[in-house]
Amino acid sequence: FINSDEGSGERYAIHDAPMIKGMSGGPVIANDGSIVGINVGFFSTTLHDVSFHPGVKGAERISIFIPYSIIQREWGLMQA
């Protein structure tokens, strides 16, 4: 899930690849081999209630990442 609506205020996306502690900062790789973002963490339904988002209803665990488009935009702002 990537919310492409810039007005949404959401600056994250989720994926279903398993993550463990220590994987934050690693790349998120798409099926075609392209890098689509950087892992920042995960939520487990055994630890948190993630039912607030319709895209994760029934999920036992979700992994969270920052999309490359957001990273690229923020990096550009820092370069100015």
Coordinates of C-alpha atoms in Angstrom, one line a residue:
F1 CA 0.0 0.0 0.0
I2 CA 1.3 3.4 -0.9
N3 CA -1.0 6.4 -0.5
S4 CA -0.1 8.6 -3.4
D5 CA -2.4 11.4 -2.3
E6 CA 0.1 14.0 -1.2
G7 CA -2.6 15.8 0.8
S8 CA -3.2 12.7 2.9
G9 CA -0.3 13.4 5.3
E10 CA 0.8 9.8 5.1
R11 CA 4.5 9.5 4.5
Y12 CA 4.8 5.7 4.8
A13 CA 3.8 2.5 3.0
I14 CA 3.4 -1.1 4.1
H15 CA 4.5 -4.4 2.6
D16 CA 4.0 -8.0 3.5
A17 CA 7.7 -9.2 3.5
P18 CA 8.8 -10.5 6.9
M19 CA 11.1 -8.2 8.9
I20 CA 13.0 -8.7 12.2
K21 CA 14.8 -6.3 14.4
G22 CA 17.9 -4.9 12.7
M23 CA 16.4 -4.8 9.2
S24 CA 15.5 -1.1 9.5
G25 CA 17.4 1.0 6.9
G26 CA 17.5 -1.8 4.4
P27 CA 16.0 -1.6 0.9
V28 CA 12.5 -2.7 0.0
I29 CA 12.9 -4.4 -3.4
A30 CA 10.0 -4.9 -5.8
N31 CA 9.3 -8.0 -7.9
D32 CA 11.2 -6.4 -10.8
G33 CA 14.3 -5.9 -8.7
S34 CA 13.9 -2.1 -8.4
I35 CA 14.3 -0.4 -5.0
V36 CA 11.0 1.2 -3.9
G37 CA 11.9 2.4 -0.4
I38 CA 13.7 1.9 2.9
N39 CA 12.4 -0.3 5.7
V40 CA 11.7 1.5 9.0
G41 CA 9.9 -1.0 11.2
F42 CA 7.1 -3.4 11.6
F43 CA 4.0 -3.9 13.7
S44 CA 2.7 -7.3 15.0
T45 CA -1.0 -7.7 15.8
T46 CA 0.1 -9.6 18.9
L47 CA 1.7 -6.4 20.1
H48 CA -0.5 -3.6 18.5
D49 CA -4.0 -3.2 17.1
V50 CA -3.5 -2.6 13.4
S51 CA -7.1 -3.0 12.4
F52 CA -7.4 0.8 11.9
H53 CA -6.3 0.5 8.3
P54 CA -8.5 -1.5 5.8
G55 CA -5.5 -2.7 3.9
V56 CA -4.2 -4.7 6.9
K57 CA -7.5 -6.1 8.3
G58 CA -6.7 -9.7 9.4
A59 CA -3.0 -9.3 9.0
E60 CA -0.8 -10.8 11.7
R61 CA 2.1 -8.6 10.9
I62 CA 2.9 -5.6 8.6
S63 CA 6.2 -4.1 7.6
I64 CA 6.5 -0.4 7.2
F65 CA 8.7 1.5 4.8
I66 CA 9.3 5.0 3.5
P67 CA 8.7 5.1 -0.3
Y68 CA 11.5 6.2 -2.5
S69 CA 9.5 9.1 -3.9
I70 CA 9.2 10.6 -0.4
I71 CA 12.9 10.0 0.3
Q72 CA 13.9 11.6 -3.0
R73 CA 11.6 14.7 -2.4
E74 CA 13.0 15.2 1.2
W75 CA 16.6 14.7 0.0
G76 CA 16.0 17.4 -2.6
L77 CA 14.7 19.8 0.1
M78 CA 17.9 19.3 2.1
Q79 CA 20.1 19.9 -0.9
A80 CA 18.6 23.4 -1.5

